GROMACS .gro file of C-alpha atoms in nm:
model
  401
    1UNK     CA    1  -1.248   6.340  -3.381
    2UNK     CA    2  -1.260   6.309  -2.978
    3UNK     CA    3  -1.529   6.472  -2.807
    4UNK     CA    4  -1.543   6.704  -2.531
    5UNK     CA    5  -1.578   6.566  -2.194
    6UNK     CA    6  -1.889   6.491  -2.101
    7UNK     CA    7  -2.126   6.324  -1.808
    8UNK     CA    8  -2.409   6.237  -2.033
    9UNK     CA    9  -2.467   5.870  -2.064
   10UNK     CA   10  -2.409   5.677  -2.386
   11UNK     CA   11  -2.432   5.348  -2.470
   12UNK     CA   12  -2.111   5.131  -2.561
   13UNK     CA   13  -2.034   4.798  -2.738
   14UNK     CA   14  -1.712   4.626  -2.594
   15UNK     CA   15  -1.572   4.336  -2.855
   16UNK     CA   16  -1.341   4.091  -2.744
   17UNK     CA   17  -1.211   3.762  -2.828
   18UNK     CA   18  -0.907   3.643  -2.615
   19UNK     CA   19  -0.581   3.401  -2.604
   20UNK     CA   20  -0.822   3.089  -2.561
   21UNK     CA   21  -0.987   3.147  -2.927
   22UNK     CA   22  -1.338   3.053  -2.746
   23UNK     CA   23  -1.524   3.320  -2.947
   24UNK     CA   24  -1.637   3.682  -2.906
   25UNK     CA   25  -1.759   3.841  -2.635
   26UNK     CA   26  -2.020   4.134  -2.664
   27UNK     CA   27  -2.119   4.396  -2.358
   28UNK     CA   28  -2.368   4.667  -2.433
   29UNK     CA   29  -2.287   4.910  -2.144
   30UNK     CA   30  -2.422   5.224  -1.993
   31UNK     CA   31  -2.150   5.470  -1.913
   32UNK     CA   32  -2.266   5.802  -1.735
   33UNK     CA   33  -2.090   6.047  -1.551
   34UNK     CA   34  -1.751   6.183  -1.719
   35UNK     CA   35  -1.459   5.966  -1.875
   36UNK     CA   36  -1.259   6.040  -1.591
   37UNK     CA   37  -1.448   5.864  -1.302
   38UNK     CA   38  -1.735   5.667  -1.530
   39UNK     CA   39  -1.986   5.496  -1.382
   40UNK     CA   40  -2.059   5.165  -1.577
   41UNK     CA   41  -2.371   4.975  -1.617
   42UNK     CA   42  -2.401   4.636  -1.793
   43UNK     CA   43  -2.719   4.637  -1.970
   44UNK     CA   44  -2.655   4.303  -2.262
   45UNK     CA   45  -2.397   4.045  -2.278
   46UNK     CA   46  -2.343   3.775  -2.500
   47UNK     CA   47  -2.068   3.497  -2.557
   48UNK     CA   48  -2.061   3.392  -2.972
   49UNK     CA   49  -1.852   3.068  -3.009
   50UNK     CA   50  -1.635   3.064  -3.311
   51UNK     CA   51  -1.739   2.723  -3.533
   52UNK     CA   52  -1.514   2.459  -3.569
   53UNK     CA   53  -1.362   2.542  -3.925
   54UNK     CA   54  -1.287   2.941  -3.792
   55UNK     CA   55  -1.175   2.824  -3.434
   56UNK     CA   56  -0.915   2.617  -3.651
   57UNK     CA   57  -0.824   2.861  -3.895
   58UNK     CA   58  -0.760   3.153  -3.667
   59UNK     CA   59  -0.519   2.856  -3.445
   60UNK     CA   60  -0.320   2.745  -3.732
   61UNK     CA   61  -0.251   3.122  -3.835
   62UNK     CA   62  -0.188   3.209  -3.420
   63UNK     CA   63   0.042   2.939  -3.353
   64UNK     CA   64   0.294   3.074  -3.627
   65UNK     CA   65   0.190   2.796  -3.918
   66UNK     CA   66   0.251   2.885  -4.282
   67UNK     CA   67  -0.022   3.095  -4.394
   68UNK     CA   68  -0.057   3.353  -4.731
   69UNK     CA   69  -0.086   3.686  -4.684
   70UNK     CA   70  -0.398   3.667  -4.861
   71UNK     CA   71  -0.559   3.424  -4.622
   72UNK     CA   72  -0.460   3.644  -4.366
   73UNK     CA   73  -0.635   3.905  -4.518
   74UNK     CA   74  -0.998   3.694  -4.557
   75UNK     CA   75  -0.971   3.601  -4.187
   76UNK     CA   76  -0.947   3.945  -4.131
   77UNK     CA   77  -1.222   4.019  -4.288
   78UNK     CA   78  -1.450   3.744  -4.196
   79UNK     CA   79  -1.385   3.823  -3.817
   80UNK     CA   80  -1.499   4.126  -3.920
   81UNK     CA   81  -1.813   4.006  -4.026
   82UNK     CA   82  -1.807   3.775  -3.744
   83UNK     CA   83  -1.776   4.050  -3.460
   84UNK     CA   84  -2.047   4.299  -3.608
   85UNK     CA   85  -2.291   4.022  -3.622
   86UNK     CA   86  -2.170   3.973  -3.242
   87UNK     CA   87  -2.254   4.359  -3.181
   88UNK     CA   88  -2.608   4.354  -3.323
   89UNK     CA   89  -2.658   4.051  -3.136
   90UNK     CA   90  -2.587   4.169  -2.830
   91UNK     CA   91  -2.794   4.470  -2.940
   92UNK     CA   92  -3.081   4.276  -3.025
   93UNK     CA   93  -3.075   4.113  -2.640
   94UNK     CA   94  -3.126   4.469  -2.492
   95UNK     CA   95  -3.391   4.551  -2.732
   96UNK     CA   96  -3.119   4.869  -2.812
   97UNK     CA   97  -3.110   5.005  -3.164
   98UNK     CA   98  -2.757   5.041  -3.324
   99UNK     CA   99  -2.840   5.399  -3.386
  100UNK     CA  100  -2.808   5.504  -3.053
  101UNK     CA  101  -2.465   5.355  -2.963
  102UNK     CA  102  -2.167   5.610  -2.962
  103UNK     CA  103  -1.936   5.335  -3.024
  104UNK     CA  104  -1.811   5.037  -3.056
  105UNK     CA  105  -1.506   4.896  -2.877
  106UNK     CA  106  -1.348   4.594  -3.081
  107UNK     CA  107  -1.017   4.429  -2.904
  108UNK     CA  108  -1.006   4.201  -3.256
  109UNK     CA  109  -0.863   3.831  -3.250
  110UNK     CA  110  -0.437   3.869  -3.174
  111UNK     CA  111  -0.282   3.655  -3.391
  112UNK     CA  112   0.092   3.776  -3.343
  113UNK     CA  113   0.229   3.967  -3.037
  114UNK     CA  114   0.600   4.006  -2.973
  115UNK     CA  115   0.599   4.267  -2.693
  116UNK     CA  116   0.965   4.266  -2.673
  117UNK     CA  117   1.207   4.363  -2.928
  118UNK     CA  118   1.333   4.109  -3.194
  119UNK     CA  119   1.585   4.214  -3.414
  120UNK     CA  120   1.476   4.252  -3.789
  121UNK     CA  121   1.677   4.375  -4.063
  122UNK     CA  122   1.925   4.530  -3.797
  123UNK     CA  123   1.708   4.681  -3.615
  124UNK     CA  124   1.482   4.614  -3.274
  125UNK     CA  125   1.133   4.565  -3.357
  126UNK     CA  126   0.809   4.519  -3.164
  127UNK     CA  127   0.480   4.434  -3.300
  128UNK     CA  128   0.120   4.298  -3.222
  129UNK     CA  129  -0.172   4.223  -3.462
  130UNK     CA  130  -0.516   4.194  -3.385
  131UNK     CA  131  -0.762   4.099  -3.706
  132UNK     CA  132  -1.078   4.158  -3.765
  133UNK     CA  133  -1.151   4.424  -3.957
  134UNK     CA  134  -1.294   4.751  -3.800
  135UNK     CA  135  -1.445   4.889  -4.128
  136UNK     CA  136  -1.640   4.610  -4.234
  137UNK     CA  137  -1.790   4.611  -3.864
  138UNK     CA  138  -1.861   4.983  -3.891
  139UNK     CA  139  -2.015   4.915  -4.217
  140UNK     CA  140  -2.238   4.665  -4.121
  141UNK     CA  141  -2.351   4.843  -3.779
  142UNK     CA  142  -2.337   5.164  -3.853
  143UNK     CA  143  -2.134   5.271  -3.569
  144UNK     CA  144  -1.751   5.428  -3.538
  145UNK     CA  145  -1.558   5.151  -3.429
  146UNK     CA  146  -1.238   5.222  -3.233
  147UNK     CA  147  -1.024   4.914  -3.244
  148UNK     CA  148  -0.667   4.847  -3.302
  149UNK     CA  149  -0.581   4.937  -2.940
  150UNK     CA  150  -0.235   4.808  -2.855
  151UNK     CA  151  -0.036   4.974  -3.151
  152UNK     CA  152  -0.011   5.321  -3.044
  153UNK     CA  153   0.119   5.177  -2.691
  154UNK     CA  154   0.398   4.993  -2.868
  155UNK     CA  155   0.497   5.295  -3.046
  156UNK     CA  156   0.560   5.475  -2.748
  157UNK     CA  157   0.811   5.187  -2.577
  158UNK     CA  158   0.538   4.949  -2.427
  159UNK     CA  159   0.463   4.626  -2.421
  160UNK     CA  160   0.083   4.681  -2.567
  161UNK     CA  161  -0.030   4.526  -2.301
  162UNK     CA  162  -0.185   4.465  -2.040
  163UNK     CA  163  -0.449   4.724  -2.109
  164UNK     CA  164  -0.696   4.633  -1.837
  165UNK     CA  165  -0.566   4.784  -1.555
  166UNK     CA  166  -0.660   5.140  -1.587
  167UNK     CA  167  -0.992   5.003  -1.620
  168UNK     CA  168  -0.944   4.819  -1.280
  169UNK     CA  169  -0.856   5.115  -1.147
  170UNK     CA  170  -1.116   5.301  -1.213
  171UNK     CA  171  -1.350   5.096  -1.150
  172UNK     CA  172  -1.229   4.877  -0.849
  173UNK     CA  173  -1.012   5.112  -0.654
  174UNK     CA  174  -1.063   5.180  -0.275
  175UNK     CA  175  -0.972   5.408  -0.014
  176UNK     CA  176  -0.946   5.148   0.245
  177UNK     CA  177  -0.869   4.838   0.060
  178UNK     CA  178  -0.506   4.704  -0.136
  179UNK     CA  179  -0.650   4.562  -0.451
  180UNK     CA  180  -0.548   4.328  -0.695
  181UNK     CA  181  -0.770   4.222  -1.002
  182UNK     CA  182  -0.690   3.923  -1.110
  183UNK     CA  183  -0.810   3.822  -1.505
  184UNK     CA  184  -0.785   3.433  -1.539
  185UNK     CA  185  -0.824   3.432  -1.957
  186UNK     CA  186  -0.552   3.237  -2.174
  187UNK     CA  187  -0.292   3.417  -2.010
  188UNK     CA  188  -0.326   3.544  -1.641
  189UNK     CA  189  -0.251   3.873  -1.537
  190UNK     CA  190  -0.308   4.109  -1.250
  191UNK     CA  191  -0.326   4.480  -1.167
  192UNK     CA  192  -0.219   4.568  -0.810
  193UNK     CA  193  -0.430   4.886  -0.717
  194UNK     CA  194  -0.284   5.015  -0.344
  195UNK     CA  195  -0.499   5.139  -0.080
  196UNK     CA  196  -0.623   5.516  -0.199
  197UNK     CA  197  -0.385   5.513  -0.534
  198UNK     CA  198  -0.320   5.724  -0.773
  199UNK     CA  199  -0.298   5.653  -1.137
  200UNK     CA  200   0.094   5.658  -1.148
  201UNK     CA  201   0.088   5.409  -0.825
  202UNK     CA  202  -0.109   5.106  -1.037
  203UNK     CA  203   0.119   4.879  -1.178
  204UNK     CA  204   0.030   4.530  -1.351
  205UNK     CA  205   0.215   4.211  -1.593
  206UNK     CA  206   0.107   3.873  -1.718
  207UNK     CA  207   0.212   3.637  -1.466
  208UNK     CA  208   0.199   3.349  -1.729
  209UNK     CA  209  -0.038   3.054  -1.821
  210UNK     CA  210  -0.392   3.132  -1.746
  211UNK     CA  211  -0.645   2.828  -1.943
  212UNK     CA  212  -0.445   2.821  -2.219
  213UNK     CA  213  -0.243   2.541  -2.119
  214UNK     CA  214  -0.529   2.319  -1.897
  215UNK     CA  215  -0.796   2.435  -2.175
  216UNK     CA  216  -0.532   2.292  -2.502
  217UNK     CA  217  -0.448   1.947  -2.306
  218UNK     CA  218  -0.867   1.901  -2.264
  219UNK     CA  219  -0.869   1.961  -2.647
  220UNK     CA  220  -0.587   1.735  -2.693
  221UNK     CA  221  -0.705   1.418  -2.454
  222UNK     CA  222  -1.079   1.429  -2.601
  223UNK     CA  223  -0.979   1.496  -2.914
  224UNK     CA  224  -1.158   1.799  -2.970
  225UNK     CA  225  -1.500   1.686  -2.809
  226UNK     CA  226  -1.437   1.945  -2.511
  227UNK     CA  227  -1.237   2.294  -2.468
  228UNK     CA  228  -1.236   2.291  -2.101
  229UNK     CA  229  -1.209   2.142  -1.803
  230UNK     CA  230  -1.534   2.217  -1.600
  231UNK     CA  231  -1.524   2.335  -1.259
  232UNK     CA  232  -1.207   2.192  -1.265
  233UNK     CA  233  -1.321   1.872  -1.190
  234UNK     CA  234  -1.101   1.654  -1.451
  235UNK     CA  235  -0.788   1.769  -1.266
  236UNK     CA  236  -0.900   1.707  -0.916
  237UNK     CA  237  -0.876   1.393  -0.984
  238UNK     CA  238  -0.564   1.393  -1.035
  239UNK     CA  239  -0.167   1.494  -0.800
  240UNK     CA  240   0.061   1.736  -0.898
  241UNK     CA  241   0.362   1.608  -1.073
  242UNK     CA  242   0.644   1.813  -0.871
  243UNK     CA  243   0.907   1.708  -1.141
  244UNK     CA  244   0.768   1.866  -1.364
  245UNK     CA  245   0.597   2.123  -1.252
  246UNK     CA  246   0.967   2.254  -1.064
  247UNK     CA  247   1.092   2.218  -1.466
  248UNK     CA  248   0.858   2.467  -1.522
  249UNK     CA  249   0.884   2.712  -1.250
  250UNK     CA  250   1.272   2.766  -1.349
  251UNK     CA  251   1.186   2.922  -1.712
  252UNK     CA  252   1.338   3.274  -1.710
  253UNK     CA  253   0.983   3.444  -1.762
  254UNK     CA  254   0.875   3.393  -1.418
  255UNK     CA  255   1.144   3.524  -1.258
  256UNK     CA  256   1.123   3.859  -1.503
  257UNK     CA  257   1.059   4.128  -1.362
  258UNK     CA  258   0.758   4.382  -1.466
  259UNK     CA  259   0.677   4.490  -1.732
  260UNK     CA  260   0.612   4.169  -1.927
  261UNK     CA  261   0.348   4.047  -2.146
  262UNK     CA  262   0.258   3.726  -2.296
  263UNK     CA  263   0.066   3.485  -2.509
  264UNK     CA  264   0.070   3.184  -2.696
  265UNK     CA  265   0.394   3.255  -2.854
  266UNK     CA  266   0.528   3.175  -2.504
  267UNK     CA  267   0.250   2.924  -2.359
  268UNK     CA  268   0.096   2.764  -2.691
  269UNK     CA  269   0.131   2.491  -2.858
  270UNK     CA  270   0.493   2.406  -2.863
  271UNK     CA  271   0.510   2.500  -2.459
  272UNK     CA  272   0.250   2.202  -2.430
  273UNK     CA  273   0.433   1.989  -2.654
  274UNK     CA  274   0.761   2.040  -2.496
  275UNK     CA  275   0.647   1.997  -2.164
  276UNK     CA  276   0.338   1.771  -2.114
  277UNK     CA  277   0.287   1.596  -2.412
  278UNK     CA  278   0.609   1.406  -2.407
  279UNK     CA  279   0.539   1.276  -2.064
  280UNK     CA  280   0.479   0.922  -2.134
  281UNK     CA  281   0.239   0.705  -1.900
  282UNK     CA  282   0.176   0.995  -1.717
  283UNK     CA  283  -0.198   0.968  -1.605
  284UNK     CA  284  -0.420   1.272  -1.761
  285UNK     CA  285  -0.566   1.377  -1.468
  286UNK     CA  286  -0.227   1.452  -1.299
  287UNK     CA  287  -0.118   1.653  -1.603
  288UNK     CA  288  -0.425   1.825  -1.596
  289UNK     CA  289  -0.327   1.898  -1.197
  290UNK     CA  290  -0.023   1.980  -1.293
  291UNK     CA  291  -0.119   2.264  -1.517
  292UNK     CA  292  -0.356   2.367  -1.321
  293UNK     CA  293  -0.085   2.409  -1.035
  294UNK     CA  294   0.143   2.569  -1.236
  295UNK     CA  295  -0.121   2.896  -1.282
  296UNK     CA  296  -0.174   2.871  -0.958
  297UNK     CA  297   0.161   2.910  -0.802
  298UNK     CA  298   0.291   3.105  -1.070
  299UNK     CA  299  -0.026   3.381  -1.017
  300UNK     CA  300   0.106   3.407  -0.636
  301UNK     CA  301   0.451   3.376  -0.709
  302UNK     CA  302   0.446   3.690  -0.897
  303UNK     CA  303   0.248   3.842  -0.644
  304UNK     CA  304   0.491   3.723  -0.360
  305UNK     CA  305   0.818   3.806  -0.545
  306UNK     CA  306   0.672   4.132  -0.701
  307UNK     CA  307   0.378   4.289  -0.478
  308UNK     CA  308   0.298   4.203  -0.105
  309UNK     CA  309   0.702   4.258   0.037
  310UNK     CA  310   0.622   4.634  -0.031
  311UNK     CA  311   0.211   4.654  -0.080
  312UNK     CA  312  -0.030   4.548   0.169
  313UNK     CA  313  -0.302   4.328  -0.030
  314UNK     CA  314  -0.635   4.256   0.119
  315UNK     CA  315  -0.820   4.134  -0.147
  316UNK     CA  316  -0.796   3.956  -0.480
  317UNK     CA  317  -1.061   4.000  -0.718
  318UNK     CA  318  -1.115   3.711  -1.037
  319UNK     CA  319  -1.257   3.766  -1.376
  320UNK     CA  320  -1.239   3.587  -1.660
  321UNK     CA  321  -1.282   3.200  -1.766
  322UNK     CA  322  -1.086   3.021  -1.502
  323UNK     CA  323  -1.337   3.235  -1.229
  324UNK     CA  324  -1.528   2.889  -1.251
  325UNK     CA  325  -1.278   2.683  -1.215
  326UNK     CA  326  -1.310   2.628  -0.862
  327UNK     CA  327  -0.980   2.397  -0.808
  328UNK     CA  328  -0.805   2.692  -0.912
  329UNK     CA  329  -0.926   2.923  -0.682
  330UNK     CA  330  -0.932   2.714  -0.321
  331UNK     CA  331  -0.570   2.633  -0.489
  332UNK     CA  332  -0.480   3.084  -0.476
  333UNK     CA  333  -0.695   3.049  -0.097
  334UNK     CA  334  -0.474   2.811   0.020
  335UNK     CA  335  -0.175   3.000  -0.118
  336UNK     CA  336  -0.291   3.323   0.004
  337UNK     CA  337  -0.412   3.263   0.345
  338UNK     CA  338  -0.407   3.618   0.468
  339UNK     CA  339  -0.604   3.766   0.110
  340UNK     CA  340  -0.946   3.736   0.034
  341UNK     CA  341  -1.036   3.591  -0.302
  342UNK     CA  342  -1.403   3.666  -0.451
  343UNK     CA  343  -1.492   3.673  -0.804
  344UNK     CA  344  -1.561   3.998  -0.993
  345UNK     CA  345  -1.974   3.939  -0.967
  346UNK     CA  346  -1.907   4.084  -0.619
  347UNK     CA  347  -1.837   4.429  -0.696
  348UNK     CA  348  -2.112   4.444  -1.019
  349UNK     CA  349  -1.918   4.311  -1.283
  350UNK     CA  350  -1.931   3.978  -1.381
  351UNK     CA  351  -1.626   3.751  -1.440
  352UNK     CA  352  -1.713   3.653  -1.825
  353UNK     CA  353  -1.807   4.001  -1.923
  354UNK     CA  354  -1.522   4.180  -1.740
  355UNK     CA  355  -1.273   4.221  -2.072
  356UNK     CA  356  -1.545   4.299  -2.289
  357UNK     CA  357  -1.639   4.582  -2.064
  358UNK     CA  358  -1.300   4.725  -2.052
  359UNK     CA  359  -1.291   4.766  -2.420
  360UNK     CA  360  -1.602   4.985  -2.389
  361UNK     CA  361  -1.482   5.201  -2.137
  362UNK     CA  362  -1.138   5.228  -2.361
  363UNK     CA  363  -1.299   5.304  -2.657
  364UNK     CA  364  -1.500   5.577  -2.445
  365UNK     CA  365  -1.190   5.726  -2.349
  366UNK     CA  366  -1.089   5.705  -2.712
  367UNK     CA  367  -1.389   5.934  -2.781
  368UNK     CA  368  -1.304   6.178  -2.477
  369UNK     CA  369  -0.929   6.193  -2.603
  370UNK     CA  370  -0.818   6.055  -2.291
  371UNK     CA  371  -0.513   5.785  -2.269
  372UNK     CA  372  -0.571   5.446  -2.192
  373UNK     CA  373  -0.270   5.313  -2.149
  374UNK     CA  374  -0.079   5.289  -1.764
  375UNK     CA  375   0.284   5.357  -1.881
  376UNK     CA  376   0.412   5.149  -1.512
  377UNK     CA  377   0.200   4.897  -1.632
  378UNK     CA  378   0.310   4.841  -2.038
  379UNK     CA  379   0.626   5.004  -2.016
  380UNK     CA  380   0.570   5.312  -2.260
  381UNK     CA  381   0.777   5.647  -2.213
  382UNK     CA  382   0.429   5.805  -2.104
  383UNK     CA  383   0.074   5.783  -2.162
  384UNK     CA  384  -0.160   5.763  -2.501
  385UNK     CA  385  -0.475   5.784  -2.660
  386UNK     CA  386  -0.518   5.388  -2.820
  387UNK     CA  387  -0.690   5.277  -3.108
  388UNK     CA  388  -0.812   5.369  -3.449
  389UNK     CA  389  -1.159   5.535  -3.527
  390UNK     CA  390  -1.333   5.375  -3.822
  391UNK     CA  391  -1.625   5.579  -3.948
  392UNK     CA  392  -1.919   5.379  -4.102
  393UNK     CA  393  -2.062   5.500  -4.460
  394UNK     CA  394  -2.175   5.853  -4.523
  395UNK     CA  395  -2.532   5.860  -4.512
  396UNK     CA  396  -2.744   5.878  -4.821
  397UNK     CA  397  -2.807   6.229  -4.918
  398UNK     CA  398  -2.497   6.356  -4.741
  399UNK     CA  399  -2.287   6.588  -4.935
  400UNK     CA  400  -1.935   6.473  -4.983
  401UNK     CA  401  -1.815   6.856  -4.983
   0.00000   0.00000   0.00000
């Protein structure tokens, strides 16, 4: 059951594993003050990798391959296992007992996520599924896990996502200051916080490839041996092919307006196949350019088209993998002259850990009986408590009744 607000602190695991299947990130965090205006400290963080053979498995079933419903359900459950041994980890680092964690936030692995309706069986049907099973990692921890965040969004007419931005809000909103937070994960999306908003004012989308694309060609050209390109440096090298990346730039998603969501059902596999792979004696490097480009321009497209007409933007703050890629961000200087761009280790919360964190201070929310959701943002006919709560075992010596 929620509890009643409160400002005392308590200590919160975020989970998450994003749209570039790296692995799982763990934050232990100190929230104090109340749910309403928290106050967040990052005490532990930790990146797990997947291995090979689960990176793999948790692709084929992600990119829409045939796969059983039973292996579904043992990847479920071995990301389970996977993430609580991610939470005690990161546990472990801060010398911080289980017991005295409140919760744990798990985003899960998504596998599936069709944020707009698809007719099935006659009818119009949305749907998103994260794995990794919240009762096997309150089992093992011994912590309630709230997880299984985007559902209850999607049942109320959103998208499920993104999520993030009431966290950006809360914690990166100024009086002074137009705002937009910019996470550069698989997929790239922003939340545009005005000068002195209010809740109802925030409103955020996907704006399309993030490292999906440039981290899946690395995998592709080396065969495996790498999963990114560092710094950027690989596609330096290399000059945009304007063919190309004008092919691109006409799909129909970037022109959408907000709210829209996506993920490697859009920008995957067959998106790379379709569009880079087939270029024959193309030079690497200049695909690698190319894609980095194309989340460039298409991050400050969407902000010219959709934001800075009617908002006045002074600064653009970067979390999230491609926050070291440093092509990519001279690339969104030089395309927004008149905006400063700084990572998110400028205002206390560091790029890698930034996701993780929000699913803490969600699944403290959760607790409060708060929403979490921005309905501007996803789309929903008005706002929610997300997730599930998963209790861990009854004690020994409990009564049952």
């Amino acid at each position: 059951m929620p509890k009643p607000a409160s400002a005392a602190a308590r200590l919160i695991v975020g989970l998450m594993s994003g749209t570039s299947l790296d692995g799982i990130d763990a934050a232990l965090v100190r929230i104090s003050g109340p749910a309403t205006r928290p106050r967040v400290r990052l005490l532990a963080f930790e990146t797990c990798p997947y291995a090979a053979s689960v990176r793999q498995r948790i692709l084929r079933v992600a990119a829409g391959e045939a796969a059983t419903a039973g292996e579904i359900s043992q990847l479920n459950f071995l990301l389970g296992e996977l993430f609580a041994e991610a939470a005690l980890g990161v546990c472990r680092a801060a010398r911080v007992s289980p017991a005295r964690l409140a919760a744990i936030g798990s985003h899960g692995q998504t596998i599936y996520h069709q944020g707009v309706p698809a007719r099935e069986c006659g009818r119009n049907v949305t749907s998103t599924l994260q794995i990794a099973e919240p009762a096997v990692i309150a089992g093992r921890t011994g912590v309630p896990v709230v997880a299984d965040f985007r559902t209850a969004d999607m049942a109320a007419g959103g998208q499920g996502a993104p999520l993030v931005p009431l966290v950006d809000y809360l914690l990166l909103r100024d009086e002074r200051h137009g705002t937009v937070a910019l996470n550069v994960g698989g997929i790239a999306n922003f939340t545009v916080i005005p000068a002195g908003a209010k809740p109802e004012q925030v409103f955020g989308f996907d704006t399309g490839p993030g490292n999906m694309l440039i981290d899946g060609l690395v995998r592709d050209y080396t065969r495996g041996q790498k999963s990114y390109d560092a710094g950027g440096r690989w596609a330096a090298r290399g000059r945009v092919s304007e063919p190309l990346l004008s092919r691109m730039l006409r799909l129909p998603f970037f022109k959408k307006a907000p709210p829209k969501s996506a993920g490697r059902e859009q920008f995957g596999e067959s998106f790379r196949k379709q569009y880079f792979l087939k270029e024959r004696g193309a030079r690497r490097e200049d695909l690698l350019r190319t894609a980095t480009e194309l989340t460039a321009r298409t991050i400050t497209d969407a902000l010219d088209r959709f934001v800075l007409g009617s908002i006045p933007i002074q600064r653009l703050i970067v979390s999230g993998g491609g926050a070291h890629n440093r092509l990519l961000l001279g690339r969104l200087s030089q395309l927004l002259p008149h905006v400063r761009v700084q990572r998110s280790d400028a205002c206390g919360l560091p790029a890698d850990a930034k996701e993780a964190i929000a699913f803490a201070i969600l699944a403290d929310r959760t607790l409060h009986g708060l929403p979490g959701n921005l309905p501007k943002v996803t789309g929903a006919r008005h706002a929610v408590v997300l997730g599930k709560i998963s209790q861990p075992a009854v004690a020994a010596g409990h009564r049952i009744s």
